[in-house]
C-alpha cells in the first residue's frame, strides 16, 4: 500500500477540481513515477492518461487501487480490485449505508478485503502520502511543494491530518496517513512500518482510540528501541470502566487511565492540544536532545521575563539553577540595573545589545544546569528591517556554537512577521510560537530525556512468589466465591505486602480475645459485605480497652450484623491508595493515589502498566501531589519511601500474576510512616468467570472496529 509501484484510480474524472480529477492530479503533482490507471467508463482519457472502463480491463494487476466511489459502489469495486490481483485499496467514503443491512457495510468490506488479502486504508479517511516514494493517495489537494522530512504523521481525524500538512512553519513529513476507521489497517501497522524507514526521526499522532493494543505496544517498543520520540494528542473520553466504579481504582482510571499508563510505560510525549503539538514537533524535529538540568532564557523585556517564570511554574517547565560563575559572567556585560539571573532580561540601553545577548547566552549555555536555552524575542519589532535579520542572525551564531537544544521563542505567535520567521527557520533553528506552548515543548523535551535516561527495567526487582501461592490465589479468584477484607489482606500478605494483622470475630467475647492477641489499641470494623464501610459508620479506630471495644461491637453488630474484623492499629502516617484495575484493552493497570476516605475527591492519582521496578515505582510515586507530604511536613518525620516503593513493585507483580482474573483491587489506605507502610483495608473484585472465558480469546488478538 504505502510503497505501491502502480496505482489505479477508480472514479477518475475530467471535471476540473472534482475529487476524481484531484486523485489523479495529486499523483502527478507528487511526481509518482509508476503507471497510473484512471478508471471510468465515461472517459477515454484523463489528464493525458488512458482511461479504462473498469478495473477488469486493466493490463496488469496493480499494487494500489484508490477507490474514489460512493458507499453504494464500494463493495462491487473492491471485488473487482480483488479479481485484478490488487494488493491494497484506499477508501474515502463513510462506509455507512442509507439503508443498513444486517451485516454492516464496513464489516462486509473488511471480510471481502481479508478474503483477497487486500490491505485497506480508511474508510472515512483522507488517504495517505508517502513523500519518500512520491506517492499521494488523496482525493483532496494537498500543497504542491511538500518535500519529505523527518516526521511520520498518523491521524484519525482527516481534518487535523490535512491541517498539519498545511502548516506554514516548515514541519515536514516522510509519511502521513489519515487512518480513518481502520477497516483492516490500524495506526499500529503504520507506526511499525514507519519505524522501518531510515527517514523517520519523530512520530506524531492524533488518536481517537487504539484498535490494536498489542500491535500498538509493539510499535511503541520499537520506537524506544530506535530512539524515535513519539508525540501523541489523544482525544475522547469513552466511559470504559463504569462496571468497576465499586473499586476506587476503577473509578479513578475512568476513560483515560489506560492511556496514561501506556504512554508512561513507553515515554510517549503526550500533548494537550494542537498548538502544543506543533511547537513540540518543531523543537524535537531539530534533533537535539537535552542533558539534565533546566531551561535558561534570555529576554529583551522585564515583563515578559516575569511572565515566563509564572507560566513555567504553571506548566511544570524546570528553570536552570545557574551558578555564581555564570551570574558573574553576565553581570560583567549587562547594563547597570539589570540583575544577572535566569531568566535574564538583557535589554538595557540598547547600546551594544547584540554583543550583550551573545555573551549572556554563551554564559548560560556553559552553565552545567542549563539543559536548553530559549532566546525569547517577539520578532515583531524587526518589521522595519526589511528582511528581518537581527534575531535570526544572533541566534544563528549561538546555534552553531552549541549542541544544547536551543530555540527562538516568540510570546505571540500571531505577531511574527513572515520574513523574520523564515530567517530563523532558514538556519534550522526552531521557532516556537507562544509562551505556554513553547515552554511546554521544552518541558516535553526534558521529560523525554528523563525517560531515555531511565535504567533498563530490572528483570526481578523483588523475589517472586511461589507458583503454589500464585496458583492458589488464581483459583480462588476464579472460584466465584465472595471476597472479604480479611481474604484480601491475606492475598496481599502472601505477596509480601505489609498488612495490618487482623482476626474475624462473631461475638463480643471473640472480639475481645482477638484484641488481646493483637495488642491494644485496635480497630474494629464490620465484616458485612459492604464495599465502603465508613459510609455506613462501619469502622471504629483507636479502640483502647475492653469497655470501648464492647460498646463498639454492640453498635456495629446491631446495625450491620454480628461479623466483625478486629485489626491492629497502624502507626500514624500518610494515607495512600494503591490499586489495580483490569483494562479491557491493555490488561492490568496499577494505580498509586492519595488515599483515605477522600480518595475520589482528591483525584490525585497516577497509573502505570505492570510490572514495575524500583525506579519506575519511584517515578510513579513522585507524580502525586501527596508526594510532598511523604518527605515530612509540619514537624512530621519523612515516610519510609523504600517501603512504599517496594509495596508498589509487589502489587504490580500481583497484578501480573492474577492477570485477567482480577477485575480490580484496592488497598485503601496504605498507611505510610517513618517505620514503614501498612495495608489496613483491601477490596478485591474478581472478574466474573464467564466474562473471563468470553474475553480471553481476544486478549492477544487484533481488536477491530466494528464500523
Ligand atoms: P472503608 O471500607 O471505609 O474504606 P477502611 O478499613 O479503609 O474502611 O477504614 C476507613 C479509615 O479508617 C481508613 O481510611 C483509615 O483512616 C482508618 N483505618 C482503618 N483501619 C485502620 C487501621 N488498622 N489502623 C489505622 N487506621 C485505620
Ligand atoms: Mg478503605
XYZ file of C-alpha atoms and ligand atoms in Angstrom:
735
model
C 0.000 0.000 0.000
C 2.478 2.554 1.144
C 5.124 1.712 -1.451
C 2.814 0.977 -4.358
C 4.542 0.902 -7.730
C 1.342 1.072 -9.776
C -1.967 2.739 -8.988
C -5.497 2.518 -10.351
C -7.861 5.419 -9.713
C -11.497 4.357 -9.711
C -13.777 7.315 -10.297
C -11.183 9.376 -12.153
C -12.751 12.414 -13.755
C -12.085 15.179 -16.245
C -14.180 17.633 -14.279
C -11.625 20.179 -13.022
C -11.386 20.365 -9.265
C -13.537 17.294 -8.664
C -12.343 14.536 -6.381
C -11.965 12.338 -9.457
C -9.664 14.921 -11.004
C -7.745 15.552 -7.780
C -6.988 11.869 -7.191
C -5.096 11.771 -10.495
C -3.571 15.245 -10.305
C -2.207 14.597 -6.803
C -0.376 11.532 -8.067
C 1.058 13.606 -10.897
C 1.905 16.633 -8.761
C 3.617 14.347 -6.275
C 5.830 13.016 -9.041
C 4.672 9.418 -8.886
C 6.776 7.546 -11.384
C 4.889 4.269 -11.814
C 1.923 3.626 -14.076
C -1.336 5.397 -13.207
C -4.558 3.813 -14.496
C -7.594 6.082 -14.374
C -10.822 4.035 -14.321
C -14.144 5.454 -15.510
C -16.427 4.077 -18.213
C -17.271 7.665 -19.258
C -13.817 8.727 -20.476
C -11.147 7.658 -22.916
C -8.528 9.803 -21.314
C -7.999 11.685 -18.046
C -5.161 14.163 -17.511
C -3.294 12.812 -20.502
C -3.564 9.219 -19.313
C -5.500 6.442 -20.977
C -8.682 5.838 -19.028
C -10.063 2.296 -18.567
C -13.763 1.454 -18.441
C -13.368 -0.930 -15.500
C -10.826 -2.419 -13.126
C -11.453 -5.657 -15.000
C -9.858 -4.154 -18.111
C -6.527 -3.123 -16.619
C -3.481 -4.510 -18.425
C -1.852 -5.720 -15.194
C -2.542 -6.289 -11.502
C -1.890 -3.073 -9.588
C -0.401 -2.526 -6.151
C -2.920 0.070 -5.078
C -6.483 0.941 -6.014
C -7.763 4.357 -4.986
C -11.494 3.815 -4.601
C -12.968 7.236 -5.199
C -16.537 5.966 -5.306
C -19.599 6.367 -3.145
C -20.657 3.890 -0.483
C -23.079 2.050 -2.756
C -20.293 1.086 -5.161
C -17.578 0.186 -2.662
C -18.368 -3.483 -2.419
C -18.539 -4.207 -6.144
C -15.422 -2.149 -6.868
C -13.452 -3.772 -4.080
C -14.391 -7.134 -5.525
C -13.108 -6.078 -8.944
C -9.921 -4.856 -7.297
C -9.535 -8.256 -5.691
C -10.076 -10.001 -9.014
C -7.483 -7.734 -10.574
C -4.982 -9.002 -8.022
C -4.612 -5.614 -6.362
C -2.716 -5.603 -3.086
C -4.239 -2.598 -1.385
C -7.023 -0.035 -1.595
C -7.859 3.358 -0.176
C -11.449 4.173 0.795
C -12.604 7.749 1.425
C -16.348 7.142 1.725
C -18.009 6.780 5.125
C -18.896 3.074 4.730
C -22.352 3.851 6.081
C -25.389 2.804 4.075
C -28.602 4.704 3.730
C -30.464 1.508 4.434
C -28.270 -0.529 6.755
C -28.281 -4.268 6.230
C -27.919 -6.900 8.880
C -24.175 -7.116 8.337
C -22.954 -3.515 8.149
C -21.102 -2.416 5.026
C -17.870 -1.853 6.960
C -17.897 -5.436 8.117
C -18.632 -6.767 4.632
C -15.795 -4.726 3.161
C -13.408 -5.983 5.786
C -14.343 -9.584 5.105
C -14.005 -9.045 1.372
C -10.611 -7.375 1.752
C -9.418 -10.187 4.004
C -10.563 -12.816 1.537
C -8.403 -11.180 -1.153
C -5.579 -10.286 1.243
C -6.067 -6.647 0.388
C -4.895 -4.016 2.851
C -7.390 -1.182 3.237
C -6.607 2.406 4.210
C -9.739 4.116 5.626
C -12.676 4.190 5.189
C -13.862 7.550 6.106
C -10.289 8.783 5.818
C -8.434 11.185 3.599
C -5.857 8.772 2.255
C -2.117 8.986 2.670
C 1.117 10.416 1.314
C 4.444 8.691 1.174
C 6.798 11.521 0.340
C 9.808 9.238 0.233
C 8.305 7.409 -2.719
C 6.369 10.304 -4.285
C 3.067 8.580 -3.704
C -0.063 10.578 -2.957
C -3.289 8.627 -2.464
C -5.619 11.561 -1.903
C -8.964 12.915 -3.016
C -8.378 16.438 -1.713
C -5.479 18.581 -2.823
C -2.501 18.975 -0.531
C 0.229 21.538 -1.052
C 2.204 21.042 -4.244
C 5.519 21.832 -2.597
C 5.561 19.125 0.091
C 9.017 17.647 0.464
C 9.963 14.664 2.586
C 11.036 15.361 6.160
C 11.730 13.648 9.469
C 8.179 13.332 10.845
C 5.722 10.480 10.386
C 2.191 11.772 10.869
C -0.720 9.451 11.694
C -4.180 10.803 12.336
C -7.656 9.501 12.967
C -9.056 12.895 12.106
C -8.950 13.784 8.436
C -9.286 17.488 9.166
C -6.335 17.543 11.521
C -4.416 15.362 9.082
C -4.682 17.925 6.339
C -4.372 20.952 8.647
C -0.990 19.832 9.883
C 0.155 19.121 6.334
C -0.705 22.746 5.575
C 1.463 24.113 8.381
C 3.425 27.193 7.466
C 6.335 26.578 9.748
C 8.393 24.113 7.817
C 7.321 20.909 9.578
C 7.971 18.216 7.004
C 6.842 14.608 6.797
C 8.085 11.405 5.254
C 4.776 9.618 5.659
C 1.336 10.960 6.521
C -1.702 8.725 6.921
C -5.322 9.546 7.576
C -6.242 6.205 9.117
C -9.988 6.814 9.229
C -11.971 3.941 10.650
C -9.093 1.469 10.194
C -11.064 -1.207 8.405
C -8.117 -3.564 8.192
C -5.032 -1.444 8.758
C -4.546 0.426 12.016
C -2.227 3.127 13.287
C -0.262 0.312 14.900
C 0.550 -1.042 11.439
C 1.517 2.370 10.074
C 3.579 3.078 13.168
C 5.541 -0.127 12.857
C 6.047 0.479 9.153
C 7.327 3.999 9.748
C 9.867 2.707 12.227
C 11.404 0.616 9.489
C 12.107 3.764 7.498
C 15.508 5.338 7.869
C 13.909 8.766 7.345
C 11.623 8.559 10.408
C 13.065 10.646 13.246
C 9.886 11.610 15.009
C 6.313 10.297 15.061
C 3.229 12.436 15.638
C -0.247 11.012 16.170
C -3.742 12.329 16.641
C -5.616 9.428 18.225
C -9.229 8.743 18.996
C -8.570 5.226 20.210
C -6.221 2.284 19.803
C -7.816 -0.610 17.948
C -4.852 -2.956 18.018
C -3.387 -2.688 21.519
C -0.854 -5.477 21.062
C 0.468 -4.087 17.783
C 0.457 -0.578 19.158
C 2.551 -1.550 22.157
C 4.944 -3.313 19.859
C 5.169 -0.134 17.772
C 5.953 1.968 20.825
C 8.545 -0.555 21.929
C 10.208 -0.315 18.520
C 10.164 3.473 18.733
C 12.007 3.245 22.055
C 14.463 0.798 20.617
C 15.146 3.092 17.668
C 15.133 6.154 19.911
C 12.359 7.811 17.911
C 10.273 10.183 20.035
C 6.507 9.702 19.735
C 4.239 12.715 20.258
C 0.545 11.956 20.754
C -2.590 14.020 21.078
C -5.191 11.591 22.446
C -8.788 12.708 22.427
C -12.058 11.192 23.581
C -13.269 10.112 26.970
C -15.180 6.903 26.486
C -16.669 5.639 29.692
C -14.964 2.287 29.698
C -14.660 1.489 33.375
C -18.195 2.042 34.542
C -18.663 -1.523 35.713
C -15.765 -1.043 38.088
C -16.844 2.025 39.990
C -17.159 -0.150 43.091
C -13.371 -0.028 43.233
C -11.633 3.322 43.617
C -9.025 2.250 41.105
C -11.718 1.631 38.505
C -13.470 4.923 39.129
C -10.238 6.875 39.072
C -8.976 5.156 35.935
C -12.029 6.413 34.082
C -11.580 6.673 30.365
C -8.005 7.786 30.390
C -6.121 5.747 32.976
C -5.101 3.074 30.498
C -3.700 5.589 28.028
C -1.898 7.380 30.800
C -0.340 4.071 31.844
C 0.518 3.074 28.309
C 2.114 6.402 27.464
C 4.075 6.400 30.707
C 5.418 2.917 30.022
C 6.865 3.930 26.664
C 7.744 7.533 27.390
C 5.224 8.861 24.891
C 5.204 12.652 24.754
C 1.593 13.486 25.355
C 0.410 16.898 24.265
C -2.835 18.561 25.292
C -3.655 20.492 22.166
C -2.570 21.133 18.607
C -0.639 24.306 19.395
C 1.462 22.430 21.903
C 1.850 19.648 19.389
C 3.347 21.813 16.648
C 5.740 23.642 18.974
C 6.808 20.285 20.380
C 7.288 18.798 16.928
C 9.354 21.735 15.780
C 11.603 21.572 18.827
C 12.052 17.790 18.569
C 12.490 17.844 14.806
C 15.640 19.903 15.264
C 17.035 16.656 16.627
C 18.829 17.965 19.711
C 18.337 16.074 22.981
C 18.500 17.671 26.382
C 21.091 16.809 29.008
C 19.899 17.026 32.627
C 19.071 20.426 34.047
C 16.529 23.110 33.331
C 15.684 25.839 30.884
C 17.620 29.071 30.645
C 16.003 32.010 28.930
C 17.085 35.419 27.745
C 14.677 38.275 27.077
C 14.530 41.850 25.915
C 11.801 42.588 28.424
C 11.371 42.510 32.175
C 7.637 41.975 31.910
C 7.931 39.047 29.566
C 10.692 37.633 31.738
C 8.382 37.648 34.760
C 5.553 36.215 32.684
C 7.762 33.330 31.588
C 8.552 32.499 35.218
C 4.825 32.337 36.019
C 3.948 30.203 33.027
C 6.899 27.849 33.554
C 5.744 27.232 37.125
C 2.199 26.679 35.962
C 3.010 24.073 33.337
C 5.983 22.483 35.043
C 8.972 23.544 32.992
C 12.022 23.496 35.264
C 14.278 26.544 35.057
C 18.035 26.166 35.320
C 19.600 26.994 38.651
C 22.653 28.834 37.315
C 25.974 29.087 39.133
C 27.677 32.160 40.561
C 30.273 31.981 37.797
C 27.545 32.255 35.187
C 25.990 35.148 37.049
C 29.322 36.955 37.246
C 29.912 36.494 33.536
C 26.527 38.010 32.760
C 26.913 40.795 35.322
C 30.123 41.844 33.607
C 28.276 42.710 30.393
C 24.740 43.614 31.455
C 23.748 47.270 31.641
C 23.506 48.690 35.155
C 20.319 47.807 36.985
C 19.706 44.529 35.164
C 20.062 41.583 37.549
C 22.226 38.690 36.372
C 19.701 35.902 36.917
C 17.906 33.184 34.990
C 15.754 34.006 33.117
C 17.577 37.199 32.298
C 16.327 40.447 30.835
C 19.330 41.629 28.831
C 17.885 44.738 27.215
C 19.122 47.904 28.871
C 20.054 50.996 26.965
C 20.042 49.125 23.686
C 23.618 50.096 23.139
C 25.719 47.087 22.184
C 22.695 44.832 22.652
C 23.891 42.263 20.152
C 27.123 41.510 21.937
C 25.399 41.602 25.348
C 22.902 38.983 24.186
C 25.608 36.780 22.787
C 27.809 36.962 25.859
C 24.890 36.221 28.183
C 23.769 33.308 26.016
C 27.269 31.881 25.990
C 27.462 32.161 29.762
C 24.069 30.479 30.166
C 24.914 27.680 27.746
C 28.213 26.987 29.512
C 26.358 26.528 32.773
C 26.092 22.887 33.841
C 22.468 23.235 34.838
C 21.360 24.695 31.519
C 19.762 21.821 29.621
C 18.333 24.100 26.921
C 18.188 27.772 26.014
C 15.279 29.904 24.862
C 16.054 33.140 23.059
C 12.798 34.906 23.818
C 12.124 37.600 21.236
C 8.804 38.648 19.792
C 10.370 39.421 16.425
C 7.604 41.930 15.786
C 9.923 44.896 16.156
C 12.008 43.614 13.303
C 9.395 44.651 10.785
C 11.225 47.798 9.905
C 14.363 45.925 8.984
C 13.338 44.760 5.579
C 14.420 41.139 5.625
C 14.055 40.738 9.379
C 17.521 39.604 10.277
C 18.631 40.749 13.706
C 17.354 37.994 15.995
C 17.907 35.289 13.453
C 21.497 36.295 12.880
C 22.340 36.471 16.562
C 20.573 33.160 17.076
C 22.431 31.533 14.259
C 25.804 32.346 15.739
C 24.852 30.856 19.081
C 23.105 27.858 17.484
C 26.313 26.961 15.697
C 28.383 27.196 18.859
C 26.376 24.765 20.955
C 24.975 21.252 20.859
C 22.386 22.015 23.508
C 18.747 22.388 22.478
C 18.073 25.976 21.545
C 15.045 27.786 20.171
C 13.801 31.247 19.471
C 10.592 31.676 21.431
C 8.085 34.318 20.471
C 5.480 35.187 23.064
C 2.869 35.998 20.489
C 2.618 33.675 17.518
C 0.231 35.929 15.641
C 2.693 38.822 15.567
C 5.641 37.101 13.926
C 6.489 38.618 10.555
C 6.902 36.007 7.845
C 10.347 37.176 6.870
C 11.705 37.027 10.390
C 10.283 33.552 10.850
C 11.756 32.380 7.585
C 15.108 33.816 8.556
C 15.218 31.968 11.895
C 13.925 28.708 10.448
C 16.198 29.037 7.457
C 19.117 28.399 9.783
C 17.447 25.218 11.038
C 16.628 26.880 14.353
C 13.226 26.030 15.870
C 10.913 28.997 16.290
C 8.300 28.403 18.970
C 5.101 30.355 18.659
C 3.737 31.133 22.118
C 4.908 31.333 25.728
C 2.857 28.446 27.112
C 3.202 26.101 24.158
C 6.891 26.891 23.754
C 7.566 26.209 27.421
C 5.528 23.011 27.206
C 7.688 21.953 24.273
C 10.801 22.381 26.423
C 9.157 20.526 29.301
C 8.364 17.691 26.886
C 11.942 17.652 25.673
C 13.197 17.347 29.250
C 10.650 14.629 30.048
C 11.750 12.678 27.024
C 15.368 12.936 28.108
C 14.468 11.776 31.615
C 12.644 8.792 30.195
C 15.548 7.900 27.936
C 17.871 8.063 30.940
C 15.829 5.514 32.912
C 17.809 2.371 33.582
C 16.564 -0.695 31.775
C 13.735 -2.350 33.643
C 15.020 -4.656 36.373
C 14.159 -8.190 35.495
C 13.371 -9.265 39.018
C 13.166 -6.292 41.370
C 11.769 -8.446 44.202
C 11.626 -12.145 44.883
C 8.629 -13.624 43.020
C 6.095 -15.650 44.972
C 6.000 -19.410 44.642
C 3.838 -20.913 41.917
C 1.858 -22.609 44.680
C 0.834 -19.224 46.094
C 0.125 -17.777 42.673
C -1.999 -20.681 41.507
C -3.900 -20.914 44.757
C -4.997 -17.263 44.525
C -5.763 -17.539 40.835
C -8.025 -20.473 41.587
C -9.613 -18.525 44.434
C -10.355 -15.640 42.074
C -11.867 -17.975 39.508
C -13.963 -19.827 42.087
C -16.749 -17.256 42.142
C -16.663 -17.111 45.946
C -17.088 -13.724 47.563
C -14.160 -11.770 48.979
C -13.945 -10.243 52.393
C -11.475 -7.652 53.580
C -9.765 -10.449 55.512
C -9.281 -12.518 52.330
C -7.934 -9.513 50.503
C -5.415 -8.780 53.217
C -4.292 -12.415 53.127
C -3.699 -12.215 49.392
C -1.620 -9.081 49.903
C 0.350 -10.662 52.726
C 1.140 -13.669 50.535
C 2.609 -11.242 48.012
C 4.886 -9.796 50.657
C 2.879 -6.623 51.187
C 2.884 -5.484 54.815
C -0.675 -5.738 56.164
C -2.327 -4.996 59.483
C -2.750 -8.214 61.458
C -6.467 -8.992 61.571
C -8.859 -11.505 63.035
C -12.531 -12.056 62.395
C -14.960 -12.343 65.299
C -18.636 -13.238 65.647
C -19.257 -12.096 69.192
C -18.181 -9.534 71.708
C -16.148 -12.167 73.547
C -14.343 -13.315 70.381
C -13.592 -9.705 69.561
C -12.077 -9.156 72.989
C -9.912 -12.281 72.714
C -8.706 -11.138 69.303
C -7.841 -7.691 70.648
C -5.838 -9.227 73.487
C -3.828 -11.246 70.985
C -3.293 -8.313 68.614
C -2.460 -5.803 71.365
C -4.206 -2.522 72.190
C -5.304 -0.197 70.718
C -7.241 -1.932 67.960
C -9.594 -1.100 65.143
C -12.951 -2.805 64.846
C -14.806 -2.890 61.535
C -17.917 -4.535 60.236
C -17.217 -7.640 58.178
C -20.569 -7.433 56.406
C -20.448 -7.411 52.629
C -20.061 -3.679 52.293
C -17.512 -2.207 49.882
C -17.090 1.131 51.622
C -17.561 0.573 55.319
C -17.032 4.138 56.556
C -20.022 5.312 54.532
C -22.180 3.277 56.930
C -20.310 4.061 60.116
C -18.731 0.614 59.930
C -15.221 1.449 61.175
C -14.151 2.384 64.709
C -10.468 3.236 65.126
C -8.408 3.769 68.256
C -10.294 1.334 70.471
C -8.249 1.487 73.684
C -9.784 -1.035 76.048
C -12.338 -3.774 76.644
C -15.168 -1.394 77.549
C -14.716 0.671 74.398
C -14.488 -2.488 72.323
C -17.677 -3.871 73.766
C -19.545 -0.639 73.084
C -18.245 -0.514 69.511
C -19.113 -4.160 68.944
C -22.651 -3.703 70.231
C -23.221 -0.796 67.921
C -21.732 -2.472 64.830
C -23.466 -5.786 65.369
C -26.864 -4.172 65.902
C -26.694 -2.119 62.776
C -24.575 -4.214 60.405
C -24.507 -7.770 61.639
C -22.549 -9.861 64.122
C -19.452 -10.458 61.988
C -16.583 -8.042 62.558
C -12.900 -7.655 61.867
C -10.580 -6.752 64.706
C -7.368 -5.262 63.459
C -4.071 -3.978 64.723
C -3.852 -0.193 64.658
C -1.361 1.141 62.134
C 1.075 3.793 63.346
C 0.068 7.249 62.129
C 1.227 8.228 58.698
C 0.210 9.462 55.282
C -2.719 7.599 53.736
C -2.040 6.388 50.214
C -4.246 4.280 47.997
C -2.763 1.581 45.819
C -4.765 -0.465 43.394
C -5.098 -2.432 40.230
C -7.761 -2.386 37.579
C -8.162 -4.555 34.532
C -8.452 -2.571 31.341
C -10.366 -4.373 28.586
C -7.721 -3.434 26.012
C -4.432 -3.063 27.827
C -4.828 -5.566 30.658
C -3.968 -4.825 34.286
C -3.119 -1.261 35.328
C -1.517 -0.276 38.611
C -2.689 2.807 40.439
C -0.950 4.913 43.057
C -3.002 7.671 44.646
C -3.593 9.891 47.620
C -5.719 7.634 49.799
C -8.166 7.501 52.637
C -11.850 8.127 52.537
C -11.468 11.187 50.249
C -9.638 9.328 47.503
C -12.129 10.081 44.722
C -12.485 13.716 45.701
C -8.754 14.305 45.707
C -8.222 12.676 42.307
C -4.505 12.716 42.962
C -3.533 9.559 41.140
C -1.174 8.039 38.587
C -1.488 4.880 36.509
C 1.147 2.547 35.110
C 1.377 -0.749 33.285
C 2.842 -3.551 35.378
C 5.266 -4.876 36.096
C 7.134 -2.017 37.729
C 10.660 -1.995 39.033
C 12.042 0.203 41.768
C 12.964 3.129 39.521
C 9.576 3.143 37.798
C 7.596 2.751 41.022
C 9.577 5.637 42.477
C 8.781 7.823 39.462
C 5.106 6.953 39.726
C 5.003 7.965 43.369
C 6.777 11.209 42.515
C 3.893 12.129 40.184
C 1.479 12.619 43.065
C 0.773 15.889 44.804
C 0.739 13.945 48.079
C 4.346 13.016 47.384
C 5.315 16.249 49.144
C 3.771 15.028 52.396
C 5.902 11.894 52.297
C 9.030 13.982 52.734
C 7.671 15.109 56.111
C 5.668 18.248 56.721
C 4.988 20.396 59.772
C 7.319 18.531 62.052
C 6.338 15.027 60.983
C 9.121 12.632 60.127
C 9.564 11.587 56.491
C 7.843 8.372 55.475
C 9.833 5.289 54.566
C 9.802 5.717 50.786
C 11.677 2.497 50.186
C 8.891 0.544 51.874
C 6.209 2.243 49.778
C 8.122 1.708 46.558
C 8.678 -1.970 47.382
C 4.939 -2.311 48.049
C 4.099 -0.767 44.670
C 6.518 -3.157 42.977
C 4.990 -6.150 44.771
C 1.469 -5.075 43.920
C 2.482 -4.779 40.280
C 3.698 -8.377 40.372
C 0.427 -9.428 41.945
C -1.418 -7.660 39.115
C 0.607 -9.504 36.501
C 0.179 -12.854 38.244
C -3.577 -12.526 38.717
C -3.976 -11.175 35.193
C -7.426 -11.392 33.674
C -8.936 -12.968 36.782
C -8.710 -9.797 38.836
C -11.072 -7.021 37.762
C -9.870 -4.622 40.431
C -8.146 -4.412 43.772
C -7.995 -1.502 46.189
C -5.590 -1.060 49.038
C -7.088 1.954 50.677
C -5.456 3.100 52.723
C -1.861 2.079 52.757
C -0.657 3.992 55.800
C 2.915 5.157 55.305
C 5.025 6.329 58.228
C 8.686 6.596 59.166
C 8.836 2.939 60.211
C 7.339 1.526 57.032
C 3.917 1.185 55.498
C 0.894 -0.985 56.161
C -2.183 -2.005 54.181
C -5.191 -1.753 56.502
C -8.023 -2.317 54.021
C -8.314 -4.448 50.917
C -11.134 -4.696 48.412
C -10.935 -7.438 45.797
C -13.218 -7.549 42.764
C -12.786 -10.779 40.823
C -13.613 -10.877 37.173
C -16.849 -12.792 36.649
C -15.736 -16.279 35.483
C -17.987 -16.253 32.416
C -16.551 -12.932 31.348
C -13.009 -14.265 31.685
C -13.852 -17.022 29.261
C -15.504 -14.711 26.804
C -12.759 -12.166 26.676
C -9.699 -14.308 26.787
C -9.567 -15.255 23.078
C -9.458 -11.557 22.243
C -6.717 -10.698 24.640
C -3.843 -11.120 22.242
C -5.713 -10.902 19.003
C -6.198 -7.794 16.935
C -9.227 -5.825 18.000
C -11.039 -4.357 15.112
C -13.507 -1.645 14.624
C -16.987 -2.881 14.063
C -17.741 0.116 11.939
P -13.567 1.698 54.228
O -14.297 0.464 53.813
O -14.462 2.795 54.602
O -12.569 2.105 53.223
P -11.280 1.245 55.974
O -10.990 -0.077 56.515
O -10.412 1.736 54.904
O -12.821 1.287 55.575
O -11.248 2.302 57.166
C -11.571 3.666 56.997
C -10.477 4.548 57.567
O -10.198 4.169 58.897
C -9.143 4.421 56.854
O -9.065 5.294 55.756
C -8.171 4.768 57.943
O -8.062 6.172 58.082
C -8.818 4.237 59.192
N -8.305 2.880 59.494
C -8.866 1.719 59.142
N -8.144 0.665 59.592
C -7.118 1.180 60.257
C -6.016 0.618 60.986
N -5.844 -0.704 61.096
N -5.127 1.435 61.555
C -5.282 2.780 61.445
N -6.285 3.372 60.797
C -7.219 2.589 60.210
Mg -10.727 1.739 52.825
